[in-house]
């Protein structure tokens, strides 16, 4: 951590204010952007510290920080450890070129007709996977994958997801 970062962390009026800032910072953990903005640089330094701490749990708090700041950094890390580790894993997965499904949305519709058939009467499931991938500029970008399937397709999808779940639980 730079001296400017140490001074910025030391300048918070109270431990509660510092703790609140650290929690907000963890909530915005993402792949790092290059910026000259003082606030973003402070947040980047906090992100870097927590990133290193997630990889090496014995990573020390930088020297020269007031005791209350060092204690807050450690306390917030211990409280949000799972979130920080998940963010680091997400960063590594996307950074290595993998697509990460962050969320999904699905709708079940009852189709009663189409342009080719006047009466179909079958359920159709529309699924949208909201994904995070590495863009052309080597920065994360969101995209979505949408598809439709009939009842047989839904059963195949559920079977495939159960198979993945079993394989993950064995490892």
JSON list of N, CA and C in Angstrom, two decimals, residues 91-141:
[
{"chain": "A", "resi": 91, "resn": "UNK", "atom": "N", "xyz": [-12.84, -13.73, -10.80]},
{"chain": "A", "resi": 91, "resn": "UNK", "atom": "CA", "xyz": [-11.84, -12.99, -11.57]},
{"chain": "A", "resi": 91, "resn": "UNK", "atom": "C", "xyz": [-10.91, -13.93, -12.31]},
{"chain": "A", "resi": 92, "resn": "UNK", "atom": "N", "xyz": [-10.46, -14.99, -11.63]},
{"chain": "A", "resi": 92, "resn": "UNK", "atom": "CA", "xyz": [-9.54, -15.95, -12.25]},
{"chain": "A", "resi": 92, "resn": "UNK", "atom": "C", "xyz": [-10.23, -16.73, -13.37]},
{"chain": "A", "resi": 93, "resn": "UNK", "atom": "N", "xyz": [-11.48, -17.15, -13.16]},
{"chain": "A", "resi": 93, "resn": "UNK", "atom": "CA", "xyz": [-12.21, -17.89, -14.19]},
{"chain": "A", "resi": 93, "resn": "UNK", "atom": "C", "xyz": [-12.42, -17.06, -15.44]},
{"chain": "A", "resi": 94, "resn": "UNK", "atom": "N", "xyz": [-12.93, -15.86, -15.26]},
{"chain": "A", "resi": 94, "resn": "UNK", "atom": "CA", "xyz": [-13.20, -14.99, -16.41]},
{"chain": "A", "resi": 94, "resn": "UNK", "atom": "C", "xyz": [-11.89, -14.57, -17.05]},
{"chain": "A", "resi": 95, "resn": "UNK", "atom": "N", "xyz": [-10.87, -14.29, -16.25]},
{"chain": "A", "resi": 95, "resn": "UNK", "atom": "CA", "xyz": [-9.57, -13.88, -16.78]},
{"chain": "A", "resi": 95, "resn": "UNK", "atom": "C", "xyz": [-8.88, -14.96, -17.59]},
{"chain": "A", "resi": 96, "resn": "UNK", "atom": "N", "xyz": [-9.21, -16.22, -17.32]},
{"chain": "A", "resi": 96, "resn": "UNK", "atom": "CA", "xyz": [-8.60, -17.31, -18.08]},
{"chain": "A", "resi": 96, "resn": "UNK", "atom": "C", "xyz": [-9.42, -17.71, -19.30]},
{"chain": "A", "resi": 97, "resn": "UNK", "atom": "N", "xyz": [-10.46, -16.93, -19.60]},
{"chain": "A", "resi": 97, "resn": "UNK", "atom": "CA", "xyz": [-11.22, -17.15, -20.82]},
{"chain": "A", "resi": 97, "resn": "UNK", "atom": "C", "xyz": [-12.49, -17.97, -20.66]},
{"chain": "A", "resi": 98, "resn": "UNK", "atom": "N", "xyz": [-12.83, -18.37, -19.45]},
{"chain": "A", "resi": 98, "resn": "UNK", "atom": "CA", "xyz": [-14.05, -19.14, -19.23]},
{"chain": "A", "resi": 98, "resn": "UNK", "atom": "C", "xyz": [-15.26, -18.22, -19.17]},
{"chain": "A", "resi": 99, "resn": "UNK", "atom": "N", "xyz": [-16.40, -18.75, -19.56]},
{"chain": "A", "resi": 99, "resn": "UNK", "atom": "CA", "xyz": [-17.65, -18.02, -19.42]},
{"chain": "A", "resi": 99, "resn": "UNK", "atom": "C", "xyz": [-18.27, -18.41, -18.09]},
{"chain": "A", "resi": 100, "resn": "UNK", "atom": "N", "xyz": [-18.70, -17.42, -17.35]},
{"chain": "A", "resi": 100, "resn": "UNK", "atom": "CA", "xyz": [-19.26, -17.65, -16.02]},
{"chain": "A", "resi": 100, "resn": "UNK", "atom": "C", "xyz": [-20.74, -17.27, -16.04]},
{"chain": "A", "resi": 101, "resn": "UNK", "atom": "N", "xyz": [-21.61, -18.20, -15.68]},
{"chain": "A", "resi": 101, "resn": "UNK", "atom": "CA", "xyz": [-23.04, -17.91, -15.58]},
{"chain": "A", "resi": 101, "resn": "UNK", "atom": "C", "xyz": [-23.27, -17.25, -14.23]},
{"chain": "A", "resi": 102, "resn": "UNK", "atom": "N", "xyz": [-23.65, -15.99, -14.26]},
{"chain": "A", "resi": 102, "resn": "UNK", "atom": "CA", "xyz": [-23.87, -15.26, -13.01]},
{"chain": "A", "resi": 102, "resn": "UNK", "atom": "C", "xyz": [-25.31, -15.34, -12.52]},
{"chain": "A", "resi": 103, "resn": "UNK", "atom": "N", "xyz": [-26.23, -15.47, -13.46]},
{"chain": "A", "resi": 103, "resn": "UNK", "atom": "CA", "xyz": [-27.64, -15.48, -13.10]},
{"chain": "A", "resi": 103, "resn": "UNK", "atom": "C", "xyz": [-28.42, -16.12, -14.23]},
{"chain": "A", "resi": 104, "resn": "UNK", "atom": "N", "xyz": [-29.67, -16.39, -14.01]},
{"chain": "A", "resi": 104, "resn": "UNK", "atom": "CA", "xyz": [-30.52, -16.94, -15.05]},
{"chain": "A", "resi": 104, "resn": "UNK", "atom": "C", "xyz": [-31.94, -16.43, -14.86]},
{"chain": "A", "resi": 105, "resn": "UNK", "atom": "N", "xyz": [-32.70, -16.53, -15.93]},
{"chain": "A", "resi": 105, "resn": "UNK", "atom": "CA", "xyz": [-34.11, -16.15, -15.90]},
{"chain": "A", "resi": 105, "resn": "UNK", "atom": "C", "xyz": [-34.85, -17.17, -16.76]},
{"chain": "A", "resi": 106, "resn": "UNK", "atom": "N", "xyz": [-35.99, -17.61, -16.32]},
{"chain": "A", "resi": 106, "resn": "UNK", "atom": "CA", "xyz": [-36.74, -18.55, -17.13]},
{"chain": "A", "resi": 106, "resn": "UNK", "atom": "C", "xyz": [-38.22, -18.22, -17.09]},
{"chain": "A", "resi": 107, "resn": "UNK", "atom": "N", "xyz": [-38.90, -18.59, -18.16]},
{"chain": "A", "resi": 107, "resn": "UNK", "atom": "CA", "xyz": [-40.34, -18.37, -18.29]},
{"chain": "A", "resi": 107, "resn": "UNK", "atom": "C", "xyz": [-40.94, -19.63, -18.88]},
{"chain": "A", "resi": 108, "resn": "UNK", "atom": "N", "xyz": [-42.07, -19.99, -18.40]},
{"chain": "A", "resi": 108, "resn": "UNK", "atom": "CA", "xyz": [-42.80, -21.12, -18.96]},
{"chain": "A", "resi": 108, "resn": "UNK", "atom": "C", "xyz": [-44.01, -20.56, -19.68]},
{"chain": "A", "resi": 109, "resn": "UNK", "atom": "N", "xyz": [-44.16, -20.90, -20.95]},
{"chain": "A", "resi": 109, "resn": "UNK", "atom": "CA", "xyz": [-45.27, -20.39, -21.76]},
{"chain": "A", "resi": 109, "resn": "UNK", "atom": "C", "xyz": [-46.06, -21.56, -22.33]},
{"chain": "A", "resi": 110, "resn": "UNK", "atom": "N", "xyz": [-47.31, -21.32, -22.54]},
{"chain": "A", "resi": 110, "resn": "UNK", "atom": "CA", "xyz": [-48.17, -22.31, -23.17]},
{"chain": "A", "resi": 110, "resn": "UNK", "atom": "C", "xyz": [-48.46, -21.82, -24.58]},
{"chain": "A", "resi": 111, "resn": "UNK", "atom": "N", "xyz": [-47.88, -22.49, -25.56]},
{"chain": "A", "resi": 111, "resn": "UNK", "atom": "CA", "xyz": [-48.05, -22.08, -26.95]},
{"chain": "A", "resi": 111, "resn": "UNK", "atom": "C", "xyz": [-49.31, -22.74, -27.49]},
{"chain": "A", "resi": 112, "resn": "UNK", "atom": "N", "xyz": [-50.19, -21.90, -28.04]},
{"chain": "A", "resi": 112, "resn": "UNK", "atom": "CA", "xyz": [-51.45, -22.44, -28.58]},
{"chain": "A", "resi": 112, "resn": "UNK", "atom": "C", "xyz": [-51.49, -22.38, -30.10]},
{"chain": "A", "resi": 113, "resn": "UNK", "atom": "N", "xyz": [-50.48, -21.77, -30.72]},
{"chain": "A", "resi": 113, "resn": "UNK", "atom": "CA", "xyz": [-50.46, -21.71, -32.18]},
{"chain": "A", "resi": 113, "resn": "UNK", "atom": "C", "xyz": [-49.22, -21.01, -32.68]},
{"chain": "A", "resi": 114, "resn": "UNK", "atom": "N", "xyz": [-48.93, -21.20, -33.95]},
{"chain": "A", "resi": 114, "resn": "UNK", "atom": "CA", "xyz": [-47.79, -20.53, -34.56]},
{"chain": "A", "resi": 114, "resn": "UNK", "atom": "C", "xyz": [-48.15, -20.22, -36.01]},
{"chain": "A", "resi": 115, "resn": "UNK", "atom": "N", "xyz": [-47.21, -19.65, -36.73]},
{"chain": "A", "resi": 115, "resn": "UNK", "atom": "CA", "xyz": [-47.49, -19.30, -38.12]},
{"chain": "A", "resi": 115, "resn": "UNK", "atom": "C", "xyz": [-47.63, -20.55, -38.99]},
{"chain": "A", "resi": 116, "resn": "UNK", "atom": "N", "xyz": [-47.01, -21.64, -38.59]},
{"chain": "A", "resi": 116, "resn": "UNK", "atom": "CA", "xyz": [-47.08, -22.85, -39.42]},
{"chain": "A", "resi": 116, "resn": "UNK", "atom": "C", "xyz": [-48.20, -23.80, -38.97]},
{"chain": "A", "resi": 117, "resn": "UNK", "atom": "N", "xyz": [-48.50, -23.81, -37.69]},
{"chain": "A", "resi": 117, "resn": "UNK", "atom": "CA", "xyz": [-49.57, -24.66, -37.17]},
{"chain": "A", "resi": 117, "resn": "UNK", "atom": "C", "xyz": [-50.56, -23.80, -36.40]},
{"chain": "A", "resi": 118, "resn": "UNK", "atom": "N", "xyz": [-51.84, -24.00, -36.66]},
{"chain": "A", "resi": 118, "resn": "UNK", "atom": "CA", "xyz": [-52.84, -23.17, -35.98]},
{"chain": "A", "resi": 118, "resn": "UNK", "atom": "C", "xyz": [-53.11, -23.62, -34.56]},
{"chain": "A", "resi": 119, "resn": "UNK", "atom": "N", "xyz": [-52.82, -24.86, -34.25]},
{"chain": "A", "resi": 119, "resn": "UNK", "atom": "CA", "xyz": [-53.09, -25.35, -32.91]},
{"chain": "A", "resi": 119, "resn": "UNK", "atom": "C", "xyz": [-51.96, -26.28, -32.46]},
{"chain": "A", "resi": 120, "resn": "UNK", "atom": "N", "xyz": [-51.09, -25.78, -31.58]},
{"chain": "A", "resi": 120, "resn": "UNK", "atom": "CA", "xyz": [-49.97, -26.60, -31.08]},
{"chain": "A", "resi": 120, "resn": "UNK", "atom": "C", "xyz": [-50.30, -27.12, -29.69]},
{"chain": "A", "resi": 121, "resn": "UNK", "atom": "N", "xyz": [-50.63, -26.25, -28.78]},
{"chain": "A", "resi": 121, "resn": "UNK", "atom": "CA", "xyz": [-50.96, -26.58, -27.39]},
{"chain": "A", "resi": 121, "resn": "UNK", "atom": "C", "xyz": [-49.87, -27.39, -26.69]},
{"chain": "A", "resi": 122, "resn": "UNK", "atom": "N", "xyz": [-48.72, -26.74, -26.49]},
{"chain": "A", "resi": 122, "resn": "UNK", "atom": "CA", "xyz": [-47.64, -27.39, -25.74]},
{"chain": "A", "resi": 122, "resn": "UNK", "atom": "C", "xyz": [-46.86, -26.35, -24.94]},
{"chain": "A", "resi": 123, "resn": "UNK", "atom": "N", "xyz": [-46.30, -26.80, -23.81]},
{"chain": "A", "resi": 123, "resn": "UNK", "atom": "CA", "xyz": [-45.51, -25.85, -23.00]},
{"chain": "A", "resi": 123, "resn": "UNK", "atom": "C", "xyz": [-44.13, -25.62, -23.62]},
{"chain": "A", "resi": 124, "resn": "UNK", "atom": "N", "xyz": [-43.66, -24.39, -23.54]},
{"chain": "A", "resi": 124, "resn": "UNK", "atom": "CA", "xyz": [-42.33, -24.01, -24.02]},
{"chain": "A", "resi": 124, "resn": "UNK", "atom": "C", "xyz": [-41.64, -23.29, -22.86]},
{"chain": "A", "resi": 125, "resn": "UNK", "atom": "N", "xyz": [-40.42, -23.67, -22.60]},
{"chain": "A", "resi": 125, "resn": "UNK", "atom": "CA", "xyz": [-39.64, -23.01, -21.56]},
{"chain": "A", "resi": 125, "resn": "UNK", "atom": "C", "xyz": [-38.60, -22.11, -22.24]},
{"chain": "A", "resi": 126, "resn": "UNK", "atom": "N", "xyz": [-38.62, -20.84, -21.89]},
{"chain": "A", "resi": 126, "resn": "UNK", "atom": "CA", "xyz": [-37.61, -19.89, -22.40]},
{"chain": "A", "resi": 126, "resn": "UNK", "atom": "C", "xyz": [-36.61, -19.64, -21.27]},
{"chain": "A", "resi": 127, "resn": "UNK", "atom": "N", "xyz": [-35.34, -19.85, -21.58]},
{"chain": "A", "resi": 127, "resn": "UNK", "atom": "CA", "xyz": [-34.29, -19.70, -20.58]},
{"chain": "A", "resi": 127, "resn": "UNK", "atom": "C", "xyz": [-33.28, -18.68, -21.06]},
{"chain": "A", "resi": 128, "resn": "UNK", "atom": "N", "xyz": [-32.90, -17.79, -20.16]},
{"chain": "A", "resi": 128, "resn": "UNK", "atom": "CA", "xyz": [-31.85, -16.81, -20.45]},
{"chain": "A", "resi": 128, "resn": "UNK", "atom": "C", "xyz": [-30.76, -16.96, -19.40]},
{"chain": "A", "resi": 129, "resn": "UNK", "atom": "N", "xyz": [-29.53, -17.20, -19.86]},
{"chain": "A", "resi": 129, "resn": "UNK", "atom": "CA", "xyz": [-28.38, -17.29, -18.97]},
{"chain": "A", "resi": 129, "resn": "UNK", "atom": "C", "xyz": [-27.61, -15.97, -19.05]},
{"chain": "A", "resi": 130, "resn": "UNK", "atom": "N", "xyz": [-27.47, -15.29, -17.94]},
{"chain": "A", "resi": 130, "resn": "UNK", "atom": "CA", "xyz": [-26.74, -14.03, -17.90]},
{"chain": "A", "resi": 130, "resn": "UNK", "atom": "C", "xyz": [-25.29, -14.38, -17.54]},
{"chain": "A", "resi": 131, "resn": "UNK", "atom": "N", "xyz": [-24.38, -14.11, -18.48]},
{"chain": "A", "resi": 131, "resn": "UNK", "atom": "CA", "xyz": [-23.00, -14.58, -18.36]},
{"chain": "A", "resi": 131, "resn": "UNK", "atom": "C", "xyz": [-22.01, -13.42, -18.29]},
{"chain": "A", "resi": 132, "resn": "UNK", "atom": "N", "xyz": [-20.84, -13.72, -17.75]},
{"chain": "A", "resi": 132, "resn": "UNK", "atom": "CA", "xyz": [-19.72, -12.80, -17.71]},
{"chain": "A", "resi": 132, "resn": "UNK", "atom": "C", "xyz": [-18.58, -13.46, -18.48]},
{"chain": "A", "resi": 133, "resn": "UNK", "atom": "N", "xyz": [-18.06, -12.76, -19.47]},
{"chain": "A", "resi": 133, "resn": "UNK", "atom": "CA", "xyz": [-16.96, -13.29, -20.28]},
{"chain": "A", "resi": 133, "resn": "UNK", "atom": "C", "xyz": [-15.89, -12.22, -20.41]},
{"chain": "A", "resi": 134, "resn": "UNK", "atom": "N", "xyz": [-14.76, -12.62, -20.93]},
{"chain": "A", "resi": 134, "resn": "UNK", "atom": "CA", "xyz": [-13.66, -11.70, -21.17]},
{"chain": "A", "resi": 134, "resn": "UNK", "atom": "C", "xyz": [-13.85, -11.11, -22.56]},
{"chain": "A", "resi": 135, "resn": "UNK", "atom": "N", "xyz": [-13.98, -9.79, -22.63]},
{"chain": "A", "resi": 135, "resn": "UNK", "atom": "CA", "xyz": [-14.20, -9.12, -23.90]},
{"chain": "A", "resi": 135, "resn": "UNK", "atom": "C", "xyz": [-12.93, -8.98, -24.73]},
{"chain": "A", "resi": 136, "resn": "UNK", "atom": "N", "xyz": [-13.07, -8.41, -25.91]},
{"chain": "A", "resi": 136, "resn": "UNK", "atom": "CA", "xyz": [-11.94, -8.23, -26.82]},
{"chain": "A", "resi": 136, "resn": "UNK", "atom": "C", "xyz": [-10.87, -7.32, -26.21]},
{"chain": "A", "resi": 137, "resn": "UNK", "atom": "N", "xyz": [-11.27, -6.38, -25.35]},
{"chain": "A", "resi": 137, "resn": "UNK", "atom": "CA", "xyz": [-10.32, -5.47, -24.71]},
{"chain": "A", "resi": 137, "resn": "UNK", "atom": "C", "xyz": [-9.76, -6.04, -23.41]},
{"chain": "A", "resi": 138, "resn": "UNK", "atom": "N", "xyz": [-9.95, -7.35, -23.20]},
{"chain": "A", "resi": 138, "resn": "UNK", "atom": "CA", "xyz": [-9.49, -8.07, -22.01]},
{"chain": "A", "resi": 138, "resn": "UNK", "atom": "C", "xyz": [-10.11, -7.55, -20.72]},
{"chain": "A", "resi": 139, "resn": "UNK", "atom": "N", "xyz": [-11.31, -7.01, -20.82]},
{"chain": "A", "resi": 139, "resn": "UNK", "atom": "CA", "xyz": [-12.07, -6.57, -19.66]},
{"chain": "A", "resi": 139, "resn": "UNK", "atom": "C", "xyz": [-13.35, -7.40, -19.62]},
{"chain": "A", "resi": 140, "resn": "UNK", "atom": "N", "xyz": [-13.88, -7.65, -18.42]},
{"chain": "A", "resi": 140, "resn": "UNK", "atom": "CA", "xyz": [-15.09, -8.46, -18.35]},
{"chain": "A", "resi": 140, "resn": "UNK", "atom": "C", "xyz": [-16.28, -7.76, -18.98]},
{"chain": "A", "resi": 141, "resn": "UNK", "atom": "N", "xyz": [-17.09, -8.50, -19.67]},
{"chain": "A", "resi": 141, "resn": "UNK", "atom": "CA", "xyz": [-18.30, -7.93, -20.24]},
{"chain": "A", "resi": 141, "resn": "UNK", "atom": "C", "xyz": [-19.44, -8.92, -20.07]}
]
